[in-house]
mmCIF file of C-alpha atoms and ligand atoms in Angstrom:
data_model
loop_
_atom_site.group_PDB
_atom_site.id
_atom_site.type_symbol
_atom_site.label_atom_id
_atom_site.label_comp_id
_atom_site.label_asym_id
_atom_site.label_seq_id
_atom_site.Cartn_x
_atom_site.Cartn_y
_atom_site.Cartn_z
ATOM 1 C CA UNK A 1 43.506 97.362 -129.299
ATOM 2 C CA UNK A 2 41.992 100.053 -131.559
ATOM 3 C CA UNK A 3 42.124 103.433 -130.649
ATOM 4 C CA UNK A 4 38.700 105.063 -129.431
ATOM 5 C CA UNK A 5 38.271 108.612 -128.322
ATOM 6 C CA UNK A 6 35.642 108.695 -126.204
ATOM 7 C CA UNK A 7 35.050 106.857 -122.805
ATOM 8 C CA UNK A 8 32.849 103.966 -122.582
ATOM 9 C CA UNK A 9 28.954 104.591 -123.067
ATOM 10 C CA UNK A 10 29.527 107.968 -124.844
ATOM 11 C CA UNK A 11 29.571 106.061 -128.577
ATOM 12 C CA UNK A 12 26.320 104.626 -127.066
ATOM 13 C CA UNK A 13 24.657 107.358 -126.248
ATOM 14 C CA UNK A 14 21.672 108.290 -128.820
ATOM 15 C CA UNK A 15 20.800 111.547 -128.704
ATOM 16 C CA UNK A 16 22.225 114.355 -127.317
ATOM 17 C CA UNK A 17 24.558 113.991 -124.797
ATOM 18 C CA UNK A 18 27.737 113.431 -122.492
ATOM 19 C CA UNK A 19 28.426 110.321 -120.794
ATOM 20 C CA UNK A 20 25.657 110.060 -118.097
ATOM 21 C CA UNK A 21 23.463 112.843 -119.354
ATOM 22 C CA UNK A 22 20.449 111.948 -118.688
ATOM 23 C CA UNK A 23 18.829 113.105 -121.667
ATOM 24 C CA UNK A 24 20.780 110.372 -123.821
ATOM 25 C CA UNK A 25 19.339 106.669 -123.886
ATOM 26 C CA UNK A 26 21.657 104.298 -123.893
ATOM 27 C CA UNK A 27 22.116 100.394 -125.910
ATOM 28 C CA UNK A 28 24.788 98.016 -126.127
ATOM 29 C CA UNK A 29 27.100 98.417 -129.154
ATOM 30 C CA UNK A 30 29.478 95.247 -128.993
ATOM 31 C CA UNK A 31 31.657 96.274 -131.829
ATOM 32 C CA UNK A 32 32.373 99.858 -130.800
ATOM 33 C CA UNK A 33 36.059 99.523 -129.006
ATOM 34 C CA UNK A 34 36.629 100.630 -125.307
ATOM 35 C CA UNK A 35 38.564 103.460 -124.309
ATOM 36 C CA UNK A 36 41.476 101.922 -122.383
ATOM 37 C CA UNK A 37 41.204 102.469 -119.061
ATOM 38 C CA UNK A 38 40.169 101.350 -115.950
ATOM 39 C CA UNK A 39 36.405 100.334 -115.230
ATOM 40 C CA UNK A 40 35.465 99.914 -111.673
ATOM 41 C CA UNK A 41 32.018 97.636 -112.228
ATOM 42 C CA UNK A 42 29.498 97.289 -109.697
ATOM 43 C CA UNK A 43 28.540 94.335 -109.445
ATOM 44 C CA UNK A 44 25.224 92.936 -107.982
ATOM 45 C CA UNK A 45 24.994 92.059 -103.558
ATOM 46 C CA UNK A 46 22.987 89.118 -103.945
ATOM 47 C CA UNK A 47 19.998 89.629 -106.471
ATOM 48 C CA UNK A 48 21.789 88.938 -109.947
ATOM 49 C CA UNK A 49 19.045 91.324 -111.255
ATOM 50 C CA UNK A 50 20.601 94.388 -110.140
ATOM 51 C CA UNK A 51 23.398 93.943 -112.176
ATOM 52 C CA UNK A 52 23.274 97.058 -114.718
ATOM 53 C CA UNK A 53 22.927 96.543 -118.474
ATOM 54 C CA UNK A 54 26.244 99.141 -118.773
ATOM 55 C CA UNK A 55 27.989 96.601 -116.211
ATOM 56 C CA UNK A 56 27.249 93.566 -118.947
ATOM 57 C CA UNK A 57 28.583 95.444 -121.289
ATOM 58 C CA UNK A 58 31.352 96.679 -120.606
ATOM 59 C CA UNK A 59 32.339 93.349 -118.960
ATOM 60 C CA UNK A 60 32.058 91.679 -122.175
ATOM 61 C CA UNK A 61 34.019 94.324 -124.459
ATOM 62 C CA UNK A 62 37.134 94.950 -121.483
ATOM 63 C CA UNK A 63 40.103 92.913 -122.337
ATOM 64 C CA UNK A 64 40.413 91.573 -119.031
ATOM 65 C CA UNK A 65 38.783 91.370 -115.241
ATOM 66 C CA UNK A 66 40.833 91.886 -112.439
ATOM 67 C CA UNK A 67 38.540 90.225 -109.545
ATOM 68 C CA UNK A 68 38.857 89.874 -105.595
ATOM 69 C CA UNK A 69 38.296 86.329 -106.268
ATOM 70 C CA UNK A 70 38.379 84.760 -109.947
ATOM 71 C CA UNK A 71 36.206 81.741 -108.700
ATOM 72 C CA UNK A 72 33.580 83.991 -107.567
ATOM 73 C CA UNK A 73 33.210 86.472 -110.341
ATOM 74 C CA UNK A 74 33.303 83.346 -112.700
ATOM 75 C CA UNK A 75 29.933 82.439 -111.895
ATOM 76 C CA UNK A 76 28.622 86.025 -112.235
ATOM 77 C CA UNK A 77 30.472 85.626 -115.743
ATOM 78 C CA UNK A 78 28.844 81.803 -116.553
ATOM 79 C CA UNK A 79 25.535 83.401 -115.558
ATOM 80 C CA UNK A 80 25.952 86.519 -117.955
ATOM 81 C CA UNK A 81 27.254 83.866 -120.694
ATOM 82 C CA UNK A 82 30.113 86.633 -120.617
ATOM 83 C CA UNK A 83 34.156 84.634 -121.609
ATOM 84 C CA UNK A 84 36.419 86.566 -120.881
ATOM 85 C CA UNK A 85 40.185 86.483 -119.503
ATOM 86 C CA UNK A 86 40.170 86.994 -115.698
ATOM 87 C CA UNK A 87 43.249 87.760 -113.157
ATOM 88 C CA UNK A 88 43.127 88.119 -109.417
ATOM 89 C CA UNK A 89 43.091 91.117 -107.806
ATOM 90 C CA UNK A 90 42.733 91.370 -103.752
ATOM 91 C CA UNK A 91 43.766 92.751 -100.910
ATOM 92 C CA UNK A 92 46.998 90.474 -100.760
ATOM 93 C CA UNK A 93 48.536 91.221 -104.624
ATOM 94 C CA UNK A 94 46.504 94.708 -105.131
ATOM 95 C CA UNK A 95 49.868 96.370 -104.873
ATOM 96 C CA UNK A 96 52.078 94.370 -107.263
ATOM 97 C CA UNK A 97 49.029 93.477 -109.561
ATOM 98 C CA UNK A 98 48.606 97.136 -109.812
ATOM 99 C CA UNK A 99 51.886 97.459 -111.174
ATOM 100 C CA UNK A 100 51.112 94.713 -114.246
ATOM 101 C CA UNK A 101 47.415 96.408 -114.721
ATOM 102 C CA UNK A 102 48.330 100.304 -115.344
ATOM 103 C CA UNK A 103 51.639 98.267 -117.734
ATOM 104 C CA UNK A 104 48.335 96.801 -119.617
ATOM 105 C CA UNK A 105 46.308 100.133 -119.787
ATOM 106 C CA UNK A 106 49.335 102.520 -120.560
ATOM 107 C CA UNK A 107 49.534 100.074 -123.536
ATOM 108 C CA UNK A 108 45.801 100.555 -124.333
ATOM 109 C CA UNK A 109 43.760 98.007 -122.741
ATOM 110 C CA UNK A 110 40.563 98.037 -120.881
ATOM 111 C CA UNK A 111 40.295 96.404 -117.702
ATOM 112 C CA UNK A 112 37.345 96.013 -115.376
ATOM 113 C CA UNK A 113 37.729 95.792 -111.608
ATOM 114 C CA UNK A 114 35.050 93.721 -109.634
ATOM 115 C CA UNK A 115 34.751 93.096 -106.144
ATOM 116 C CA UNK A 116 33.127 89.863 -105.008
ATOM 117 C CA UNK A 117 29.775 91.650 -104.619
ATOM 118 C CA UNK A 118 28.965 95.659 -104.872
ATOM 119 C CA UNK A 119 30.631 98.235 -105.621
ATOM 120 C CA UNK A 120 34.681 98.188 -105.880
ATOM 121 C CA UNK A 121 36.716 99.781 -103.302
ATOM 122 C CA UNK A 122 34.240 99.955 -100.752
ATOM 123 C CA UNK A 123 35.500 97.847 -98.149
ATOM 124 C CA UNK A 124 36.755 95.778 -100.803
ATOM 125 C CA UNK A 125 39.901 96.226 -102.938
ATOM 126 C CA UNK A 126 40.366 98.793 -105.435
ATOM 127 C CA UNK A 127 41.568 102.477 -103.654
ATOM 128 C CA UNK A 128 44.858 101.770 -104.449
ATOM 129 C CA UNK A 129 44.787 100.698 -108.163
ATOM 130 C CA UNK A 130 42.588 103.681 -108.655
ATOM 131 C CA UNK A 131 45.214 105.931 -106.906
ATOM 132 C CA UNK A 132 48.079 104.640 -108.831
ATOM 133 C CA UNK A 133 45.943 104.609 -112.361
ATOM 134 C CA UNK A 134 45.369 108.360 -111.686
ATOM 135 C CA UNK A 135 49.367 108.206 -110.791
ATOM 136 C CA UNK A 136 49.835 107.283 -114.246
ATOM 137 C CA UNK A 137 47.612 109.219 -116.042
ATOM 138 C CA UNK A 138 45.037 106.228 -116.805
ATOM 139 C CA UNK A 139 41.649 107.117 -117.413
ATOM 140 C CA UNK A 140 39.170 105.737 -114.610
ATOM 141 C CA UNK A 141 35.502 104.902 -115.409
ATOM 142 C CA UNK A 142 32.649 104.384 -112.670
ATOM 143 C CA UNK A 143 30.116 101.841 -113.574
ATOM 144 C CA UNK A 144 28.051 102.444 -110.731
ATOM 145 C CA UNK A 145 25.546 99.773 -109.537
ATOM 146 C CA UNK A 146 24.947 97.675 -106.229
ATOM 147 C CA UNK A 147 25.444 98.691 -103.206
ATOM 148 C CA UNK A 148 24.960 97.226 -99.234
ATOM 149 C CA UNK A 149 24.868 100.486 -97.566
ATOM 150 C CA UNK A 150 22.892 102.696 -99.509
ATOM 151 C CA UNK A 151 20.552 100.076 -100.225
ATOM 152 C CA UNK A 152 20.515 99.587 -96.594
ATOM 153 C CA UNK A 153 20.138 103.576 -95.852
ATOM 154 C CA UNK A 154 17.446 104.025 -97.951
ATOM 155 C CA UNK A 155 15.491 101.653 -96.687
ATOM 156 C CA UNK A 156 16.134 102.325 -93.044
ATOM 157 C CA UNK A 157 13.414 105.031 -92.664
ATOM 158 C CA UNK A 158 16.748 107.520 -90.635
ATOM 159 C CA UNK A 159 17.703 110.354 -92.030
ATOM 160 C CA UNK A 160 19.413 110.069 -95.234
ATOM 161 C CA UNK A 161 20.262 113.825 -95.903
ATOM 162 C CA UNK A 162 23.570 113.305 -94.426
ATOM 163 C CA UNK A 163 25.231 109.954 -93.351
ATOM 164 C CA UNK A 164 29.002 108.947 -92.811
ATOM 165 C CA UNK A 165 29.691 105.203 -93.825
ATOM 166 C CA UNK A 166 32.281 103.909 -91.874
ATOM 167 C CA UNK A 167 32.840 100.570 -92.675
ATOM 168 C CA UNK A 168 33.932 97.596 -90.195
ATOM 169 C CA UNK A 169 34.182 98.372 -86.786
ATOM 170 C CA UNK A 170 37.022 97.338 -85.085
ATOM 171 C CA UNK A 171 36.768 93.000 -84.157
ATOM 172 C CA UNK A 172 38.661 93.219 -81.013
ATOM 173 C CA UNK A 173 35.838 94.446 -78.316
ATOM 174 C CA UNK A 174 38.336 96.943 -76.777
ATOM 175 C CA UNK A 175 39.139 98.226 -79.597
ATOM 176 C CA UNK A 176 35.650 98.694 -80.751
ATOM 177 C CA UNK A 177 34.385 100.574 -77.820
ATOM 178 C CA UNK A 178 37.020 103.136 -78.277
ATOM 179 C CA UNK A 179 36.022 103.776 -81.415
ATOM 180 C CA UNK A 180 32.375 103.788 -80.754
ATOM 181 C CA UNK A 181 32.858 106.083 -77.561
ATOM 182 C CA UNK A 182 35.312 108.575 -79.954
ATOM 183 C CA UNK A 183 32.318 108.606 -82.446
ATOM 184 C CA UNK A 184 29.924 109.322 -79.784
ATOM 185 C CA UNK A 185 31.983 112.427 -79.036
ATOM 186 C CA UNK A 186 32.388 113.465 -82.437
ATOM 187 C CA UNK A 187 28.188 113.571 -82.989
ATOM 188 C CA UNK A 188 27.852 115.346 -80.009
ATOM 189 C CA UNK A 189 30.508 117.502 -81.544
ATOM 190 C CA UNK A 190 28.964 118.148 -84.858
ATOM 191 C CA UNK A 191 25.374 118.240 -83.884
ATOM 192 C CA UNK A 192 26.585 121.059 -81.545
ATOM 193 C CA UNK A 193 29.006 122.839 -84.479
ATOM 194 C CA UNK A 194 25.893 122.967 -87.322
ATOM 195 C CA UNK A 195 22.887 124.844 -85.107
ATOM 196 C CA UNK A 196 19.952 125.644 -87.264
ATOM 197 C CA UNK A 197 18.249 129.033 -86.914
ATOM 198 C CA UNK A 198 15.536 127.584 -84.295
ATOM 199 C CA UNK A 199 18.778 126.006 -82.544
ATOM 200 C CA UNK A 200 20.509 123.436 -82.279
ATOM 201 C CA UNK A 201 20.051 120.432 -84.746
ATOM 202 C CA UNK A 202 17.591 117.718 -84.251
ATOM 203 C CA UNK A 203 19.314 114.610 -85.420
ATOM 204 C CA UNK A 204 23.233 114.241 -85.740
ATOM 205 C CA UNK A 205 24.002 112.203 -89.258
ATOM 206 C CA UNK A 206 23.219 108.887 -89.372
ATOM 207 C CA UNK A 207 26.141 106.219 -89.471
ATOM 208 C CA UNK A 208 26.631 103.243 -91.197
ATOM 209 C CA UNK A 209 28.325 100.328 -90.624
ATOM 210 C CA UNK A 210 29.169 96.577 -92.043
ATOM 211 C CA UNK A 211 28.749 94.416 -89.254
ATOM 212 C CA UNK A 212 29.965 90.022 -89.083
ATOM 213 C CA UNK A 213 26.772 88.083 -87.951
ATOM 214 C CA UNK A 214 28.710 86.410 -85.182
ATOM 215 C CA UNK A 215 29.617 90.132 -83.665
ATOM 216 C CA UNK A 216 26.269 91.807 -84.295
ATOM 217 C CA UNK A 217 24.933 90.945 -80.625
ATOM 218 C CA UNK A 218 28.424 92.030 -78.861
ATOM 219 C CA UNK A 219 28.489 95.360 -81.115
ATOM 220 C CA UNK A 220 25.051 96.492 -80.062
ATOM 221 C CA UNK A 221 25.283 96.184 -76.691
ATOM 222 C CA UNK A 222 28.278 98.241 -76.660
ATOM 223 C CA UNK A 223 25.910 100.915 -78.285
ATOM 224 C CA UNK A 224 23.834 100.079 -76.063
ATOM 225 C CA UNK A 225 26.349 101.230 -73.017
ATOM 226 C CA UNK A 226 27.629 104.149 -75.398
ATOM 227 C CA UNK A 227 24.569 105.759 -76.629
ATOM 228 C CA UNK A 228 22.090 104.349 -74.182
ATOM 229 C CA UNK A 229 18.965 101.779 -74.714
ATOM 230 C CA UNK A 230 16.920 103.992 -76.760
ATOM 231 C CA UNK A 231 19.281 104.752 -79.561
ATOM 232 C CA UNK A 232 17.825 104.171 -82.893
ATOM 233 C CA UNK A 233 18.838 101.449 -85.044
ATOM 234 C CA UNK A 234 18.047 99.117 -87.879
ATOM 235 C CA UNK A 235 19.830 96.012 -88.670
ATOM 236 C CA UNK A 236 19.883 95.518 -92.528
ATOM 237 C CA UNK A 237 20.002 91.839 -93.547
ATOM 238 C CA UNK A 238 20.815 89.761 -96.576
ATOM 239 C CA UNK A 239 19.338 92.593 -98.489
ATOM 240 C CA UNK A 240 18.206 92.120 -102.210
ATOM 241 C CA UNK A 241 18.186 88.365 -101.494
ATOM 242 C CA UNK A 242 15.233 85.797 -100.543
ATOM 243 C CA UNK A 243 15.874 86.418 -96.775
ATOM 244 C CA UNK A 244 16.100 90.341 -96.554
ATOM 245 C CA UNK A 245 14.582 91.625 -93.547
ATOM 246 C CA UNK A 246 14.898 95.043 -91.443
ATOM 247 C CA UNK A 247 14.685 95.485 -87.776
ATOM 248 C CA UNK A 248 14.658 98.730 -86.497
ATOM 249 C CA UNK A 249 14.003 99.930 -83.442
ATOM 250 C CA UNK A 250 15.299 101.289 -79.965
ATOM 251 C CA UNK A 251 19.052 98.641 -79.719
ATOM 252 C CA UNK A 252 17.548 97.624 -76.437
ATOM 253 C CA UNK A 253 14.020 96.065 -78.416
ATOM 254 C CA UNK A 254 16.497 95.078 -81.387
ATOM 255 C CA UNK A 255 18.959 93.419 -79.654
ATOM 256 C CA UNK A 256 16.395 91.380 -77.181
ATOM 257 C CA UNK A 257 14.975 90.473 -81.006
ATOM 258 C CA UNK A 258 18.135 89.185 -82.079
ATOM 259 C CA UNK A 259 19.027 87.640 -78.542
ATOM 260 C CA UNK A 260 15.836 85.665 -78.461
ATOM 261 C CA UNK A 261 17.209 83.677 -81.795
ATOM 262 C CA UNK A 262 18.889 80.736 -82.377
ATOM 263 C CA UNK A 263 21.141 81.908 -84.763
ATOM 264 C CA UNK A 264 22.252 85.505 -86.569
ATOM 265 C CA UNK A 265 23.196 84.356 -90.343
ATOM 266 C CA UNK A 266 23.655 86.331 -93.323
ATOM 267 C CA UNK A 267 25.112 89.583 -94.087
ATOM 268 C CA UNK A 268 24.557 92.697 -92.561
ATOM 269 C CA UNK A 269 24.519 96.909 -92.453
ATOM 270 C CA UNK A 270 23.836 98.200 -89.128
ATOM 271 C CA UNK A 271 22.724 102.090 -88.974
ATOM 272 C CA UNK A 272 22.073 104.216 -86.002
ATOM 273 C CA UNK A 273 20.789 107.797 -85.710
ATOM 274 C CA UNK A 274 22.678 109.630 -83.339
ATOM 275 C CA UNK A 275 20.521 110.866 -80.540
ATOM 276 C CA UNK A 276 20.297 115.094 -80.731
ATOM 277 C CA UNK A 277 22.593 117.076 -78.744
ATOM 278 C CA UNK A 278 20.821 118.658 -76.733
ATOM 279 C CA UNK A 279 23.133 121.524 -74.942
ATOM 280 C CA UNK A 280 21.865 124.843 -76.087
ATOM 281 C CA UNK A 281 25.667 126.509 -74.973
ATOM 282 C CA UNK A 282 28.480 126.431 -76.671
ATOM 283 C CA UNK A 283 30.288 123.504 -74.247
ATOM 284 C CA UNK A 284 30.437 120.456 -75.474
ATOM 285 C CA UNK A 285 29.150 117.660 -73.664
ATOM 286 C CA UNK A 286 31.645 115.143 -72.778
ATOM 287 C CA UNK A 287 30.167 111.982 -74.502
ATOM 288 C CA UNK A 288 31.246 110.103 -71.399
ATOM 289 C CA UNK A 289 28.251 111.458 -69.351
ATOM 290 C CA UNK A 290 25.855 109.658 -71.821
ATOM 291 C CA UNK A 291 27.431 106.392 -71.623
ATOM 292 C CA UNK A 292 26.274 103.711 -68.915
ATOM 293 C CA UNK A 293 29.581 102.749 -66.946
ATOM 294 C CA UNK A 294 30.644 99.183 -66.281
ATOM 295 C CA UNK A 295 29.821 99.103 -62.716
ATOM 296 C CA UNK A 296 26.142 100.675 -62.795
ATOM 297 C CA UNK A 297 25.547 97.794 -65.857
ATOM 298 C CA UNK A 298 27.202 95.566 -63.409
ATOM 299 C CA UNK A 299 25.129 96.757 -60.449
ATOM 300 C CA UNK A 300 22.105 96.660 -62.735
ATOM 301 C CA UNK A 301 22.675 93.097 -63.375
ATOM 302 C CA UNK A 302 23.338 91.735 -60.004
ATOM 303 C CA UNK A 303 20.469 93.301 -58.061
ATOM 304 C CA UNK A 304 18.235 91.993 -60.870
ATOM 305 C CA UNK A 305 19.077 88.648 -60.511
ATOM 306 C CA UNK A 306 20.430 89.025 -57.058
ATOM 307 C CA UNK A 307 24.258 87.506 -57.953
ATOM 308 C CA UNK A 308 27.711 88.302 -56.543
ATOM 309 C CA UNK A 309 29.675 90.445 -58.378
ATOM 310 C CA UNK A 310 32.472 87.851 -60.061
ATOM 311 C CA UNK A 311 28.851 86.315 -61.950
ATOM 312 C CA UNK A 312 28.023 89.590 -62.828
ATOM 313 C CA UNK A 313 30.751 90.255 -64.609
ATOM 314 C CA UNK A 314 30.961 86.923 -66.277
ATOM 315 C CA UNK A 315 27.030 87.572 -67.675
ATOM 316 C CA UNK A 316 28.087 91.120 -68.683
ATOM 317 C CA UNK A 317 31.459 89.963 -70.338
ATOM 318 C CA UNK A 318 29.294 86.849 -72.197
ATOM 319 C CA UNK A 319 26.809 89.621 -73.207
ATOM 320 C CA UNK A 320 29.164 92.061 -74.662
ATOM 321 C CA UNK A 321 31.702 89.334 -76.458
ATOM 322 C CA UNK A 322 34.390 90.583 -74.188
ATOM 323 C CA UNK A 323 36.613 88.833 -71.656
ATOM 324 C CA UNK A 324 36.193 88.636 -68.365
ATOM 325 C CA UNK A 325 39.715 89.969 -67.598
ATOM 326 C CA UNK A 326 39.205 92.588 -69.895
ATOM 327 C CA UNK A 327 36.286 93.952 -68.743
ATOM 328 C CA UNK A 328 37.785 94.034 -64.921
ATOM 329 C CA UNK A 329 40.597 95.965 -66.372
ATOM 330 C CA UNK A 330 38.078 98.319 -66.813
ATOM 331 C CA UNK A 331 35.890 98.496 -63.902
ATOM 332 C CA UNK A 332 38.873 98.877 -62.112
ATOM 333 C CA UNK A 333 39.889 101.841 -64.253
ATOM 334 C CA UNK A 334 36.558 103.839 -63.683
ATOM 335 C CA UNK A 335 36.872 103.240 -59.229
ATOM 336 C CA UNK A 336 40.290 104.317 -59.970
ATOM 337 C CA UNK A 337 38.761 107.385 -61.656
ATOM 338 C CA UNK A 338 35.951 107.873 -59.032
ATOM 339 C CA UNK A 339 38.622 108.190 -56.100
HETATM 340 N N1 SAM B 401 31.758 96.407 -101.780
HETATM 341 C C1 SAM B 401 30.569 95.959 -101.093
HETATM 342 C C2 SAM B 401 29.458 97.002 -101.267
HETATM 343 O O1 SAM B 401 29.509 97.783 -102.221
HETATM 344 O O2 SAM B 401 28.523 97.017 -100.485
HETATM 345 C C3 SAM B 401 30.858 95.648 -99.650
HETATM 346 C C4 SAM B 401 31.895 94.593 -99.453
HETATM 347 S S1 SAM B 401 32.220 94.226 -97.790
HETATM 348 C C5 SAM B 401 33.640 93.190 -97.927
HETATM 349 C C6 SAM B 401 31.030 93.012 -97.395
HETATM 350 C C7 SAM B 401 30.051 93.509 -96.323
HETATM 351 O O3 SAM B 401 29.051 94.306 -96.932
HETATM 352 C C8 SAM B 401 29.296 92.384 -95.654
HETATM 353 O O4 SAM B 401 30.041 91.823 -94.583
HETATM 354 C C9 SAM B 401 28.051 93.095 -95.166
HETATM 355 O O5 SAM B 401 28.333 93.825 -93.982
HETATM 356 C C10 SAM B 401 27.808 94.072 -96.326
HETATM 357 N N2 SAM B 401 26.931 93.431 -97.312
HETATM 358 C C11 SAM B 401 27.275 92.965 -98.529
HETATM 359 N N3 SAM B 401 26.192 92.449 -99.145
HETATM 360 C C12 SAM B 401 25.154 92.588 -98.293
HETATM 361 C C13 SAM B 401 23.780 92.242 -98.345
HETATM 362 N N4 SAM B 401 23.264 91.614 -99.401
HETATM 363 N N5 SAM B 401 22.992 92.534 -97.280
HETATM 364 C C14 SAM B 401 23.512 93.157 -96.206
HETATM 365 N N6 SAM B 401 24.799 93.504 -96.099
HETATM 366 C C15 SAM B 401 25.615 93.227 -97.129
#
């Protein structure tokens, strides 16, 4: 490979300049070499249009792809007319396949990493070859492009001044409500430790997360029992693609939405906005008050449709994905705590 001084782009840049200014315009220039390095290319979530025209390029002038899935990113490569050598790269061989790649770059190469859709090493492989280029002294280049939860945030009409993404909940329901009820603790937390002059905050920062269609119904109705039926939410769908749709709402009106379908397909962001904490002292609430136990939802449900308590618990356990046994683990746990 030829030696080349600057990082990719900056050749390209007429005009005054670094890479990125935003004062320089920028064109293709095929026959200028690429810094060797690593590129981590965005690539698009389902519109091929929002692949960049930096992406393009620098997949066609890298000496090789490293991709989640080779299959996958060779159709994003047919449809660019872009040949070039590809080599697997996932969550399975990241570690040893880091190993060969940083070989390849100490020796001058260019490689781009791609993701099966968006942007690399969000939820998707990538952290650790990035950690272990920087190990070693490689270069590492962002090509910045698609992505499912800021596309999804800015949409969502809830506050984007601050957010947290936080990726996959847990799949196991236990699991999940743990989580949820330890980040319902944590707002309450942080809306209380940032007061603004009139008081305390308004609206805690709003959280994202990537949610499986088949677990969207159970994971908002254990919102729903965390954070209470009027949380705000909006359910992000197969965004950038023919299908894209938003709910948002209250997850009581969102989930009786979603509950009245046939069928949730396609991929999804959920959001929520935190409710305000609204404690003026200094103690914080314990996020437990604001959560609706398992025997009031369980009381709730039989007096509405006038059932014994073993149905009850079978509705509420079909409702929230959970098992039966599981969720009379934990009824039993909150009389325990009552006595
Ligand atoms: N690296 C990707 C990114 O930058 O967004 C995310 C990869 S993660 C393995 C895949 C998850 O992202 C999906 O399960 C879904 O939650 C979300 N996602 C990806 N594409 C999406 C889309 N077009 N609409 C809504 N959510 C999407």
């Amino acid at each position: 490979m030829a030696d080349a001084k600057e990082p990719a782009g900056v050749s390209n840049l007429a005009g005054a300049g670094a890479p990125g200014s935003v004062s320089g315009t920028w064109e293709p220039a095929p026959s200028t070499p690429l810094a060797p390095g690593l590129y981590l290319v965005a690539t698009p979530i389902g519109n091929l249009g929002d692949i960049t025209l930096r992406a393009i390029d620098v997949l066609r002038r890298v000496d090789r792809i490293a991709c989640e899935d080779t299959r996958q990113t060779q159709k994003l490569l047919n449809h660019f007319q872009i040949e070039k050598k590809t080599v697997s790269c996932h969550e399975h061989n990241e570690r040893s396949r880091a190993t060969e790649l940083i070989q390849n770059m100490k020796a001058r190469s260019a490689i781009a990493l791609v993701s099966d859709a968006g942007t690399p090493a969000i939820s998707d492989p990538g952290s650790w070859l990035v950690r272990e280029a920087i190990a070693a002294s490689v270069p590492v280049f962002p090509i910045p492009g698609a992505n499912a939860a800021i596309s999804a945030l800015i949409a969502s009409g809830l506050p984007a001044e601050e957010f947290e993404f936080l990726g996959f909940l847990p799949e196991k329901s236990g699991a999940r409500r743990t989580r949820l009820e330890n980040l319902a603790k944590l707002a309450n937390l942080a809306a209380l430790a940032a007061p603004s002059q009139a008081g305390p905050r308004k609206t805690a920062r709003t959280l994202i997360f990537y949610e499986a269609p088949h677990r969207l119904l159970a994971t908002l109705a254990d919102l729903e029992s965390v954070w209470g039926p009027a949380l705000r939410v909006v359910v992000a769908r197969e965004l950038t693609k023919i299908h894209e749709e938003f709910l948002r709402g209250t997850v009581a009106g969102v989930r009786r939405e979603l509950l009245s379908r046939d069928r949730i397909r396609g991929e999804i962001v959920l959001l929520i906005e935190p409710p305000a904490q609204t404690v003026s002292s200094g103690a914080a609430q314990d996020a437990a008050t604001t959560q609706e136990k398992i025997a009031d939802r369980i009381a709730r449900i039989r007096s509405e449709n006038n059932i014994d308590e073993k149905e009850a618990l079978k509705r509420l356990a079909r409702e929230l994905g959970r098992s039966k046994s599981d969720l009379y683990r934990e009824l039993q746990r909150e009389r325990a705590r009552k006595r």
